[in-house]
Amino acid sequence: MDLFWHRRDLRVADNVGLSAAADHGPVVPCFVLDDAVLEHAGPPRVRYLLASLAELRDAYRERGSDLIVGRGDPAEILPQLAAALGADRVVWNRGYSGLARERDARVEESLAEPLGAESPDVETYHDAVIHDPDAIRTNKGDPYSVFTYYWKKWRDREKATPEPAPSEGDLLDAERLRAVVDDIAADLDAVDATISVGTLPTIADLGFAEPEADPIPAGTAGARDRLSSFVEADVFRYEALRDVPAASATSDLSQDLSFGTIGPREVYAATEDAMERAAAGDADDAVADLEGGDADSEDADPVSSVREFRSQLAWREFYLQVLFHNPGTVSRNYKSYEHPIDWRDDPDTLAAWKRGETGYPIVDAGMRQLRTEADMHNRVRMIVASFLTKDLLVDWREGYAHFREHLRDHDTANDVGGWQWAASTGTDAQPYFRIFNPMTQGERYDPDAEYITTHVPELRGVDPDLIHDWHELDPDRREAVAPEYPAPIVDHAERREDALATFEAARGEADDG
């Protein structure tokens, strides 16, 4: 009998560790709500987690089993559960962050203690990404720090096919699960832990407030609906429109890949089918039929677009291998400067940025979307990150912490990688002298201000040209066209020069002069 410990793999299909356990079976699936992990979570992610766990539980119930749900320290819960089951093995899919690896090592050690020679074997599997973070290296054997070279090897490596879901015969039946849990529930109370069969806490039970943002369909069903919709049409215009926030031409799979409600091999397999359609010319009608009808969409190359989406899957894995080899970059710069960067301690401008009241429309639209949807378009994430770290010269860690609290799809590797890229402190980073102009970015990627006015109601009905020229309007003109929208809190041109001087000083160039 195998005990399978779910973590960031909340699905039964395309789950490498679960499939391996099912081959050995019968399998007892469990999930532990670990307070040490939850303290790094925000309300939108906790709500999505609970909804995904409910769907995972239902998937097991459909197969005659159930999901054991614990709350507490997994190093206390798993050994007692394994002992009560008489489990031969405890199986899980590997975590790659520093926190996950430390926890897994502690759990493995705890499983060896209670029964000595009769302790269960521990088996761990690679599942979260297509290629193991230690698998793709430079010709010298070093981890990659430049995406372009990593991507060339990633795209040429053979990809595994999706793993099958377990059947009813692979799982321990629900009645026997309940009997085991009843036997150990009292013992776990003594170590401040709880356990149940299929009973999930509410978000309030876990100490979190209900998030302001509206929920989206969670679990594998929601993920598969999003994937199916994306590969039906939008993937074929992805290259042309992925940077246009109003186009809604992205996959919306980020939270699903982060929580593992869908497997990366299943997503890649869907792109293989899409690539075949694109190469055969079957995608042309799908592109032509899309709403919007803008020239970029009509000129989209379906084959190139599918390839571009695949590169985004590779970016996710690139940042994971960076974090795997450099776990300290969660809290420190990846890139070294001769002197510390002189970040500003400016609570007022930081608060204005968080509220979406900077007076820069595309920045404010993004920050308000974050609050109301627990999401933000990727192009806009880059814009708001550049504004915080370059225009406001606020430490990237402040922005990372805010995103972690409010994003539904927060992923440590992706978010750390993205924030350090914007701050010019990361691997393959934006050069310090290349600073986004928020007004130019808004005009280029949201020319009709459709995205801006969706999220900034004070600007609805205002001519898009005036919105994009907001920083240049005099106070009387601003008062006339949008009296409730704030004036810019900083002058971008001045702050650009300040940022250049700050980074040059950090590089030691001021000393040379």
PDB file of N, CA, C and O in Angstrom, residues 469-495:
ATOM      1  N   ASP A 469      -1.809  61.302 -22.863  1.00  0.00           N
ATOM      2  CA  ASP A 469      -1.056  62.548 -22.645  1.00  0.00           C
ATOM      3  C   ASP A 469      -1.267  63.096 -21.237  1.00  0.00           C
ATOM      4  O   ASP A 469      -0.932  64.256 -20.962  1.00  0.00           O
ATOM      5  N   TRP A 470      -1.819  62.275 -20.341  1.00  0.00           N
ATOM      6  CA  TRP A 470      -2.212  62.755 -19.017  1.00  0.00           C
ATOM      7  C   TRP A 470      -1.070  63.456 -18.282  1.00  0.00           C
ATOM      8  O   TRP A 470      -1.269  64.473 -17.617  1.00  0.00           O
ATOM      9  N   HIS A 471       0.136  62.941 -18.448  1.00  0.00           N
ATOM     10  CA  HIS A 471       1.277  63.512 -17.730  1.00  0.00           C
ATOM     11  C   HIS A 471       1.637  64.905 -18.241  1.00  0.00           C
ATOM     12  O   HIS A 471       2.326  65.660 -17.552  1.00  0.00           O
ATOM     13  N   GLU A 472       1.200  65.238 -19.465  1.00  0.00           N
ATOM     14  CA  GLU A 472       1.553  66.529 -20.058  1.00  0.00           C
ATOM     15  C   GLU A 472       0.438  67.567 -19.913  1.00  0.00           C
ATOM     16  O   GLU A 472       0.660  68.750 -20.209  1.00  0.00           O
ATOM     17  N   LEU A 473      -0.735  67.154 -19.478  1.00  0.00           N
ATOM     18  CA  LEU A 473      -1.850  68.099 -19.368  1.00  0.00           C
ATOM     19  C   LEU A 473      -1.637  69.026 -18.179  1.00  0.00           C
ATOM     20  O   LEU A 473      -1.122  68.617 -17.132  1.00  0.00           O
ATOM     21  N   ASP A 474      -2.076  70.271 -18.326  1.00  0.00           N
ATOM     22  CA  ASP A 474      -1.977  71.180 -17.191  1.00  0.00           C
ATOM     23  C   ASP A 474      -3.101  70.880 -16.198  1.00  0.00           C
ATOM     24  O   ASP A 474      -4.087  70.215 -16.540  1.00  0.00           O
ATOM     25  N   PRO A 475      -2.973  71.333 -14.965  1.00  0.00           N
ATOM     26  CA  PRO A 475      -3.963  70.995 -13.933  1.00  0.00           C
ATOM     27  C   PRO A 475      -5.398  71.351 -14.310  1.00  0.00           C
ATOM     28  O   PRO A 475      -6.329  70.591 -13.996  1.00  0.00           O
ATOM     29  N   ASP A 476      -5.594  72.509 -14.972  1.00  0.00           N
ATOM     30  CA  ASP A 476      -6.954  72.899 -15.337  1.00  0.00           C
ATOM     31  C   ASP A 476      -7.558  71.933 -16.343  1.00  0.00           C
ATOM     32  O   ASP A 476      -8.752  71.610 -16.271  1.00  0.00           O
ATOM     33  N   ARG A 477      -6.740  71.474 -17.289  1.00  0.00           N
ATOM     34  CA  ARG A 477      -7.239  70.532 -18.292  1.00  0.00           C
ATOM     35  C   ARG A 477      -7.585  69.198 -17.639  1.00  0.00           C
ATOM     36  O   ARG A 477      -8.599  68.583 -17.950  1.00  0.00           O
ATOM     37  N   ARG A 478      -6.736  68.722 -16.725  1.00  0.00           N
ATOM     38  CA  ARG A 478      -7.036  67.474 -16.022  1.00  0.00           C
ATOM     39  C   ARG A 478      -8.341  67.614 -15.233  1.00  0.00           C
ATOM     40  O   ARG A 478      -9.171  66.698 -15.222  1.00  0.00           O
ATOM     41  N   GLU A 479      -8.498  68.721 -14.575  1.00  0.00           N
ATOM     42  CA  GLU A 479      -9.698  68.943 -13.784  1.00  0.00           C
ATOM     43  C   GLU A 479     -10.936  68.953 -14.672  1.00  0.00           C
ATOM     44  O   GLU A 479     -12.012  68.465 -14.284  1.00  0.00           O
ATOM     45  N   ALA A 480     -10.796  69.436 -15.878  1.00  0.00           N
ATOM     46  CA  ALA A 480     -11.943  69.534 -16.787  1.00  0.00           C
ATOM     47  C   ALA A 480     -12.347  68.168 -17.338  1.00  0.00           C
ATOM     48  O   ALA A 480     -13.538  67.886 -17.482  1.00  0.00           O
ATOM     49  N   VAL A 481     -11.390  67.312 -17.658  1.00  0.00           N
ATOM     50  CA  VAL A 481     -11.728  66.051 -18.339  1.00  0.00           C
ATOM     51  C   VAL A 481     -11.921  64.881 -17.392  1.00  0.00           C
ATOM     52  O   VAL A 481     -12.676  63.945 -17.689  1.00  0.00           O
ATOM     53  N   ALA A 482     -11.245  64.876 -16.244  1.00  0.00           N
ATOM     54  CA  ALA A 482     -11.369  63.750 -15.305  1.00  0.00           C
ATOM     55  C   ALA A 482     -11.031  64.242 -13.905  1.00  0.00           C
ATOM     56  O   ALA A 482      -9.951  63.955 -13.363  1.00  0.00           O
ATOM     57  N   PRO A 483     -11.949  64.966 -13.276  1.00  0.00           N
ATOM     58  CA  PRO A 483     -11.630  65.616 -11.999  1.00  0.00           C
ATOM     59  C   PRO A 483     -11.324  64.643 -10.853  1.00  0.00           C
ATOM     60  O   PRO A 483     -10.667  65.034  -9.885  1.00  0.00           O
ATOM     61  N   GLU A 484     -11.768  63.386 -10.947  1.00  0.00           N
ATOM     62  CA  GLU A 484     -11.549  62.446  -9.846  1.00  0.00           C
ATOM     63  C   GLU A 484     -10.271  61.633 -10.006  1.00  0.00           C
ATOM     64  O   GLU A 484      -9.895  60.895  -9.079  1.00  0.00           O
ATOM     65  N   TYR A 485      -9.596  61.763 -11.156  1.00  0.00           N
ATOM     66  CA  TYR A 485      -8.380  60.987 -11.372  1.00  0.00           C
ATOM     67  C   TYR A 485      -7.163  61.814 -10.964  1.00  0.00           C
ATOM     68  O   TYR A 485      -7.079  63.006 -11.290  1.00  0.00           O
ATOM     69  N   PRO A 486      -6.195  61.232 -10.250  1.00  0.00           N
ATOM     70  CA  PRO A 486      -5.095  62.037  -9.707  1.00  0.00           C
ATOM     71  C   PRO A 486      -4.084  62.492 -10.758  1.00  0.00           C
ATOM     72  O   PRO A 486      -3.930  61.875 -11.824  1.00  0.00           O
ATOM     73  N   ALA A 487      -3.379  63.544 -10.427  1.00  0.00           N
ATOM     74  CA  ALA A 487      -2.232  63.983 -11.226  1.00  0.00           C
ATOM     75  C   ALA A 487      -1.079  63.006 -10.990  1.00  0.00           C
ATOM     76  O   ALA A 487      -1.046  62.302  -9.980  1.00  0.00           O
ATOM     77  N   PRO A 488      -0.119  62.935 -11.910  1.00  0.00           N
ATOM     78  CA  PRO A 488       1.037  62.047 -11.712  1.00  0.00           C
ATOM     79  C   PRO A 488       1.766  62.370 -10.409  1.00  0.00           C
ATOM     80  O   PRO A 488       2.004  63.540 -10.089  1.00  0.00           O
ATOM     81  N   ILE A 489       2.108  61.332  -9.655  1.00  0.00           N
ATOM     82  CA  ILE A 489       2.776  61.551  -8.366  1.00  0.00           C
ATOM     83  C   ILE A 489       4.256  61.831  -8.529  1.00  0.00           C
ATOM     84  O   ILE A 489       4.900  62.322  -7.594  1.00  0.00           O
ATOM     85  N   VAL A 490       4.818  61.508  -9.694  1.00  0.00           N
ATOM     86  CA  VAL A 490       6.219  61.819  -9.991  1.00  0.00           C
ATOM     87  C   VAL A 490       6.314  62.218 -11.450  1.00  0.00           C
ATOM     88  O   VAL A 490       5.414  61.938 -12.248  1.00  0.00           O
ATOM     89  N   ASP A 491       7.407  62.852 -11.793  1.00  0.00           N
ATOM     90  CA  ASP A 491       7.701  63.184 -13.189  1.00  0.00           C
ATOM     91  C   ASP A 491       8.584  62.082 -13.754  1.00  0.00           C
ATOM     92  O   ASP A 491       9.708  61.883 -13.278  1.00  0.00           O
ATOM     93  N   HIS A 492       8.079  61.372 -14.750  1.00  0.00           N
ATOM     94  CA  HIS A 492       8.822  60.218 -15.264  1.00  0.00           C
ATOM     95  C   HIS A 492      10.196  60.616 -15.788  1.00  0.00           C
ATOM     96  O   HIS A 492      11.191  59.917 -15.534  1.00  0.00           O
ATOM     97  N   ALA A 493      10.284  61.709 -16.532  1.00  0.00           N
ATOM     98  CA  ALA A 493      11.570  62.116 -17.108  1.00  0.00           C
ATOM     99  C   ALA A 493      12.599  62.381 -16.016  1.00  0.00           C
ATOM    100  O   ALA A 493      13.766  61.967 -16.119  1.00  0.00           O
ATOM    101  N   GLU A 494      12.188  63.063 -14.941  1.00  0.00           N
ATOM    102  CA  GLU A 494      13.115  63.330 -13.843  1.00  0.00           C
ATOM    103  C   GLU A 494      13.506  62.043 -13.130  1.00  0.00           C
ATOM    104  O   GLU A 494      14.676  61.817 -12.808  1.00  0.00           O
ATOM    105  N   ARG A 495      12.520  61.189 -12.889  1.00  0.00           N
ATOM    106  CA  ARG A 495      12.809  59.953 -12.165  1.00  0.00           C
ATOM    107  C   ARG A 495      13.658  58.996 -12.998  1.00  0.00           C
ATOM    108  O   ARG A 495      14.411  58.197 -12.442  1.00  0.00           O
TER     109      ARG A 495
END
